[in-house]
Amino acid sequence: VCSSDLGTLDGTDLQGADLRKAELSGSDLTNVNLSFANLSFARLGSVHVDGGDWSGAVLRRAELGLSRTQNGKFAGANLADASLILSQHYGSDFSRADLSGADLRQSVFQDSSLFLAKTSTSLDQARMLNTICPDGVNSNRNNNSCAGHELH
């Protein structure tokens, strides 16, 4: 599947869809329901997510570099070993998400939640602004960082 084949996806319901290895780079996924979809190994670089539901989605080893999410719901999503380099997340919910091995270098989380998110690496390479860390501490109380507040 590639983004040009799908046309506009605004508001599309793809709940539970099998989109493994899909090429969706640069897509506008505004209000798309991808809850419980399988996007393992998908290429989602530079996607724009505004208000979409990705709860419980499998994004294992997905490429999400340069992506931008606003009010995205990623609660319980599996982002293990995913690349989120230079991504930006505003008001997005990553509660209980699996971020084990995810590459978060130079990513930004603002007004977001990582509460109870599972991590296997330090979150020191991501910038956290008014974000709830995995252990419940607000990043603003830790110098705009969740380093040292991971759950392994």
Tab-separated table of N, CA and C in Angstrom, residues 1-75:
chain	number	residue	atom	x	y	z
A	1	VAL	N	0.849	-1.174	0.000
A	1	VAL	CA	0.000	0.000	0.000
A	1	VAL	C	0.885	1.223	0.000
A	2	CYS	N	0.609	2.193	-0.829
A	2	CYS	CA	1.349	3.440	-0.763
A	2	CYS	C	0.371	4.604	-0.729
A	3	SER	N	0.846	5.728	-0.197
A	3	SER	CA	-0.035	6.863	0.052
A	3	SER	C	-0.744	7.348	-1.205
A	4	SER	N	-0.097	7.282	-2.354
A	4	SER	CA	-0.745	7.747	-3.583
A	4	SER	C	-1.925	6.852	-3.969
A	5	ASP	N	-1.902	5.600	-3.533
A	5	ASP	CA	-3.003	4.684	-3.828
A	5	ASP	C	-4.231	4.970	-2.961
A	6	LEU	N	-4.004	5.614	-1.822
A	6	LEU	CA	-5.079	5.784	-0.866
A	6	LEU	C	-5.820	7.107	-0.994
A	7	GLY	N	-5.254	8.071	-1.688
A	7	GLY	CA	-5.897	9.379	-1.807
A	7	GLY	C	-5.996	10.059	-0.459
A	8	THR	N	-7.048	10.826	-0.263
A	8	THR	CA	-7.209	11.514	1.013
A	8	THR	C	-7.697	10.531	2.071
A	9	LEU	N	-7.106	10.627	3.242
A	9	LEU	CA	-7.456	9.703	4.325
A	9	LEU	C	-8.182	10.407	5.462
A	10	ASP	N	-8.445	11.691	5.349
A	10	ASP	CA	-9.061	12.462	6.423
A	10	ASP	C	-10.337	11.788	6.925
A	11	GLY	N	-10.320	11.391	8.208
A	11	GLY	CA	-11.493	10.798	8.828
A	11	GLY	C	-11.756	9.344	8.484
A	12	THR	N	-10.857	8.692	7.763
A	12	THR	CA	-11.050	7.300	7.345
A	12	THR	C	-10.966	6.360	8.545
A	13	ASP	N	-11.801	5.329	8.560
A	13	ASP	CA	-11.775	4.322	9.614
A	13	ASP	C	-10.991	3.112	9.123
A	14	LEU	N	-9.775	2.950	9.645
A	14	LEU	CA	-8.916	1.826	9.295
A	14	LEU	C	-8.636	0.976	10.533
A	15	GLN	N	-9.570	0.968	11.444
A	15	GLN	CA	-9.408	0.214	12.683
A	15	GLN	C	-9.118	-1.254	12.369
A	16	GLY	N	-8.028	-1.765	12.968
A	16	GLY	CA	-7.659	-3.161	12.794
A	16	GLY	C	-7.083	-3.523	11.433
A	17	ALA	N	-6.843	-2.546	10.573
A	17	ALA	CA	-6.335	-2.820	9.222
A	17	ALA	C	-4.912	-3.383	9.262
A	18	ASP	N	-4.587	-4.213	8.306
A	18	ASP	CA	-3.240	-4.748	8.161
A	18	ASP	C	-2.494	-3.869	7.159
A	19	LEU	N	-1.656	-3.001	7.695
A	19	LEU	CA	-0.901	-2.068	6.861
A	19	LEU	C	0.600	-2.269	7.055
A	20	ARG	N	0.994	-3.505	7.310
A	20	ARG	CA	2.419	-3.804	7.466
A	20	ARG	C	3.168	-3.383	6.208
A	21	LYS	N	4.288	-2.734	6.435
A	21	LYS	CA	5.188	-2.276	5.376
A	21	LYS	C	4.536	-1.250	4.437
A	22	ALA	N	3.462	-0.625	4.860
A	22	ALA	CA	2.803	0.394	4.026
A	22	ALA	C	3.709	1.607	3.853
A	23	GLU	N	3.637	2.233	2.714
A	23	GLU	CA	4.378	3.460	2.418
A	23	GLU	C	3.391	4.618	2.519
A	24	LEU	N	3.436	5.314	3.656
A	24	LEU	CA	2.510	6.421	3.891
A	24	LEU	C	3.249	7.724	4.170
A	25	SER	N	4.524	7.777	3.856
A	25	SER	CA	5.334	8.967	4.132
A	25	SER	C	4.685	10.213	3.556
A	26	GLY	N	4.667	11.263	4.359
A	26	GLY	CA	4.130	12.545	3.923
A	26	GLY	C	2.619	12.642	3.924
A	27	SER	N	1.927	11.607	4.356
A	27	SER	CA	0.457	11.604	4.332
A	27	SER	C	-0.134	12.491	5.425
A	28	ASP	N	-1.298	13.024	5.149
A	28	ASP	CA	-2.072	13.751	6.151
A	28	ASP	C	-3.084	12.761	6.721
A	29	LEU	N	-2.849	12.338	7.955
A	29	LEU	CA	-3.694	11.333	8.589
A	29	LEU	C	-4.600	11.966	9.638
A	30	THR	N	-5.143	13.128	9.328
A	30	THR	CA	-6.026	13.856	10.226
A	30	THR	C	-7.286	13.051	10.529
A	31	ASN	N	-7.546	12.878	11.811
A	31	ASN	CA	-8.746	12.178	12.298
A	31	ASN	C	-8.917	10.759	11.772
A	32	VAL	N	-7.833	10.119	11.353
A	32	VAL	CA	-7.904	8.736	10.879
A	32	VAL	C	-7.927	7.794	12.083
A	33	ASN	N	-8.784	6.802	12.035
A	33	ASN	CA	-8.861	5.794	13.086
A	33	ASN	C	-8.004	4.604	12.671
A	34	LEU	N	-6.842	4.486	13.307
A	34	LEU	CA	-5.939	3.369	13.067
A	34	LEU	C	-5.788	2.530	14.329
A	35	SER	N	-6.769	2.610	15.215
A	35	SER	CA	-6.675	1.840	16.451
A	35	SER	C	-6.597	0.351	16.128
A	36	PHE	N	-5.672	-0.302	16.793
A	36	PHE	CA	-5.433	-1.740	16.658
A	36	PHE	C	-5.020	-2.171	15.246
A	37	ALA	N	-4.626	-1.215	14.419
A	37	ALA	CA	-4.099	-1.544	13.087
A	37	ALA	C	-2.667	-2.041	13.226
A	38	ASN	N	-2.218	-2.838	12.276
A	38	ASN	CA	-0.844	-3.318	12.264
A	38	ASN	C	-0.072	-2.515	11.223
A	39	LEU	N	0.823	-1.660	11.713
A	39	LEU	CA	1.653	-0.824	10.858
A	39	LEU	C	3.134	-1.160	11.058
A	40	SER	N	3.410	-2.402	11.420
A	40	SER	CA	4.800	-2.823	11.602
A	40	SER	C	5.587	-2.563	10.328
A	41	PHE	N	6.772	-2.017	10.500
A	41	PHE	CA	7.693	-1.734	9.390
A	41	PHE	C	7.135	-0.712	8.393
A	42	ALA	N	6.056	-0.036	8.732
A	42	ALA	CA	5.479	0.968	7.824
A	42	ALA	C	6.387	2.195	7.750
A	43	ARG	N	6.341	2.849	6.619
A	43	ARG	CA	7.100	4.091	6.422
A	43	ARG	C	6.122	5.240	6.563
A	44	LEU	N	6.264	5.952	7.683
A	44	LEU	CA	5.344	7.028	8.030
A	44	LEU	C	6.100	8.337	8.251
A	45	GLY	N	7.253	8.476	7.636
A	45	GLY	CA	8.044	9.686	7.802
A	45	GLY	C	7.282	10.914	7.332
A	46	SER	N	7.398	11.978	8.091
A	46	SER	CA	6.781	13.271	7.762
A	46	SER	C	5.261	13.236	7.700
A	47	VAL	N	4.621	12.245	8.338
A	47	VAL	CA	3.153	12.248	8.364
A	47	VAL	C	2.660	13.324	9.316
A	48	HIS	N	1.437	13.770	9.087
A	48	HIS	CA	0.779	14.738	9.954
A	48	HIS	C	-0.453	14.048	10.541
A	49	VAL	N	-0.478	13.973	11.865
A	49	VAL	CA	-1.602	13.351	12.561
A	49	VAL	C	-2.258	14.420	13.431
A	50	ASP	N	-3.490	14.748	13.156
A	50	ASP	CA	-4.219	15.704	13.980
A	50	ASP	C	-5.506	15.034	14.442
A	51	GLY	N	-5.525	14.625	15.712
A	51	GLY	CA	-6.732	14.046	16.289
A	51	GLY	C	-6.980	12.597	15.945
A	52	GLY	N	-6.053	11.924	15.348
A	52	GLY	CA	-6.260	10.525	14.979
A	52	GLY	C	-6.210	9.591	16.174
A	53	ASP	N	-6.799	8.411	16.020
A	53	ASP	CA	-6.787	7.396	17.070
A	53	ASP	C	-5.927	6.222	16.633
A	54	TRP	N	-4.794	6.056	17.301
A	54	TRP	CA	-3.837	4.992	17.029
A	54	TRP	C	-3.739	4.065	18.243
A	55	SER	N	-4.715	4.128	19.139
A	55	SER	CA	-4.685	3.338	20.371
A	55	SER	C	-4.544	1.856	20.050
A	56	GLY	N	-3.604	1.205	20.716
A	56	GLY	CA	-3.406	-0.223	20.531
A	56	GLY	C	-2.812	-0.618	19.195
A	57	ALA	N	-2.448	0.347	18.371
A	57	ALA	CA	-1.857	0.032	17.056
A	57	ALA	C	-0.466	-0.575	17.239
A	58	VAL	N	-0.081	-1.418	16.299
A	58	VAL	CA	1.258	-2.010	16.307
A	58	VAL	C	2.100	-1.255	15.291
A	59	LEU	N	3.089	-0.523	15.785
A	59	LEU	CA	3.982	0.274	14.948
A	59	LEU	C	5.427	-0.185	15.139
A	60	ARG	N	5.577	-1.450	15.405
A	60	ARG	CA	6.899	-2.019	15.676
A	60	ARG	C	7.819	-1.799	14.468
A	61	ARG	N	8.971	-1.198	14.752
A	61	ARG	CA	9.985	-0.890	13.732
A	61	ARG	C	9.472	0.027	12.615
A	62	ALA	N	8.439	0.773	12.902
A	62	ALA	CA	7.921	1.733	11.914
A	62	ALA	C	8.837	2.954	11.851
A	63	GLU	N	8.851	3.593	10.716
A	63	GLU	CA	9.634	4.808	10.492
A	63	GLU	C	8.692	6.008	10.613
A	64	LEU	N	8.869	6.783	11.699
A	64	LEU	CA	8.023	7.949	11.953
A	64	LEU	C	8.844	9.225	12.066
A	65	GLY	N	10.048	9.210	11.537
A	65	GLY	CA	10.909	10.383	11.611
A	65	GLY	C	10.259	11.595	10.951
A	66	LEU	N	10.467	12.740	11.550
A	66	LEU	CA	9.937	14.014	11.070
A	66	LEU	C	8.406	14.080	11.088
A	67	SER	N	7.763	13.149	11.784
A	67	SER	CA	6.293	13.183	11.860
A	67	SER	C	5.845	14.249	12.855
A	68	ARG	N	4.596	14.672	12.706
A	68	ARG	CA	4.030	15.684	13.601
A	68	ARG	C	2.643	15.217	14.020
A	69	THR	N	2.464	15.068	15.343
A	69	THR	CA	1.157	14.684	15.855
A	69	THR	C	0.611	15.774	16.756
A	70	GLN	N	-0.663	16.000	16.645
A	70	GLN	CA	-1.350	16.948	17.511
A	70	GLN	C	-2.637	16.282	17.974
A	71	ASN	N	-2.773	16.170	19.294
A	71	ASN	CA	-3.943	15.518	19.897
A	71	ASN	C	-4.130	14.090	19.395
A	72	GLY	N	-3.030	13.420	19.086
A	72	GLY	CA	-3.079	12.021	18.655
A	72	GLY	C	-3.217	11.093	19.847
A	73	LYS	N	-3.945	10.012	19.654
A	73	LYS	CA	-4.151	9.021	20.715
A	73	LYS	C	-3.349	7.772	20.376
A	74	PHE	N	-2.248	7.563	21.108
A	74	PHE	CA	-1.374	6.415	20.915
A	74	PHE	C	-1.359	5.540	22.168
A	75	ALA	N	-2.364	5.666	23.014
A	75	ALA	CA	-2.411	4.913	24.271
A	75	ALA	C	-2.354	3.417	23.992
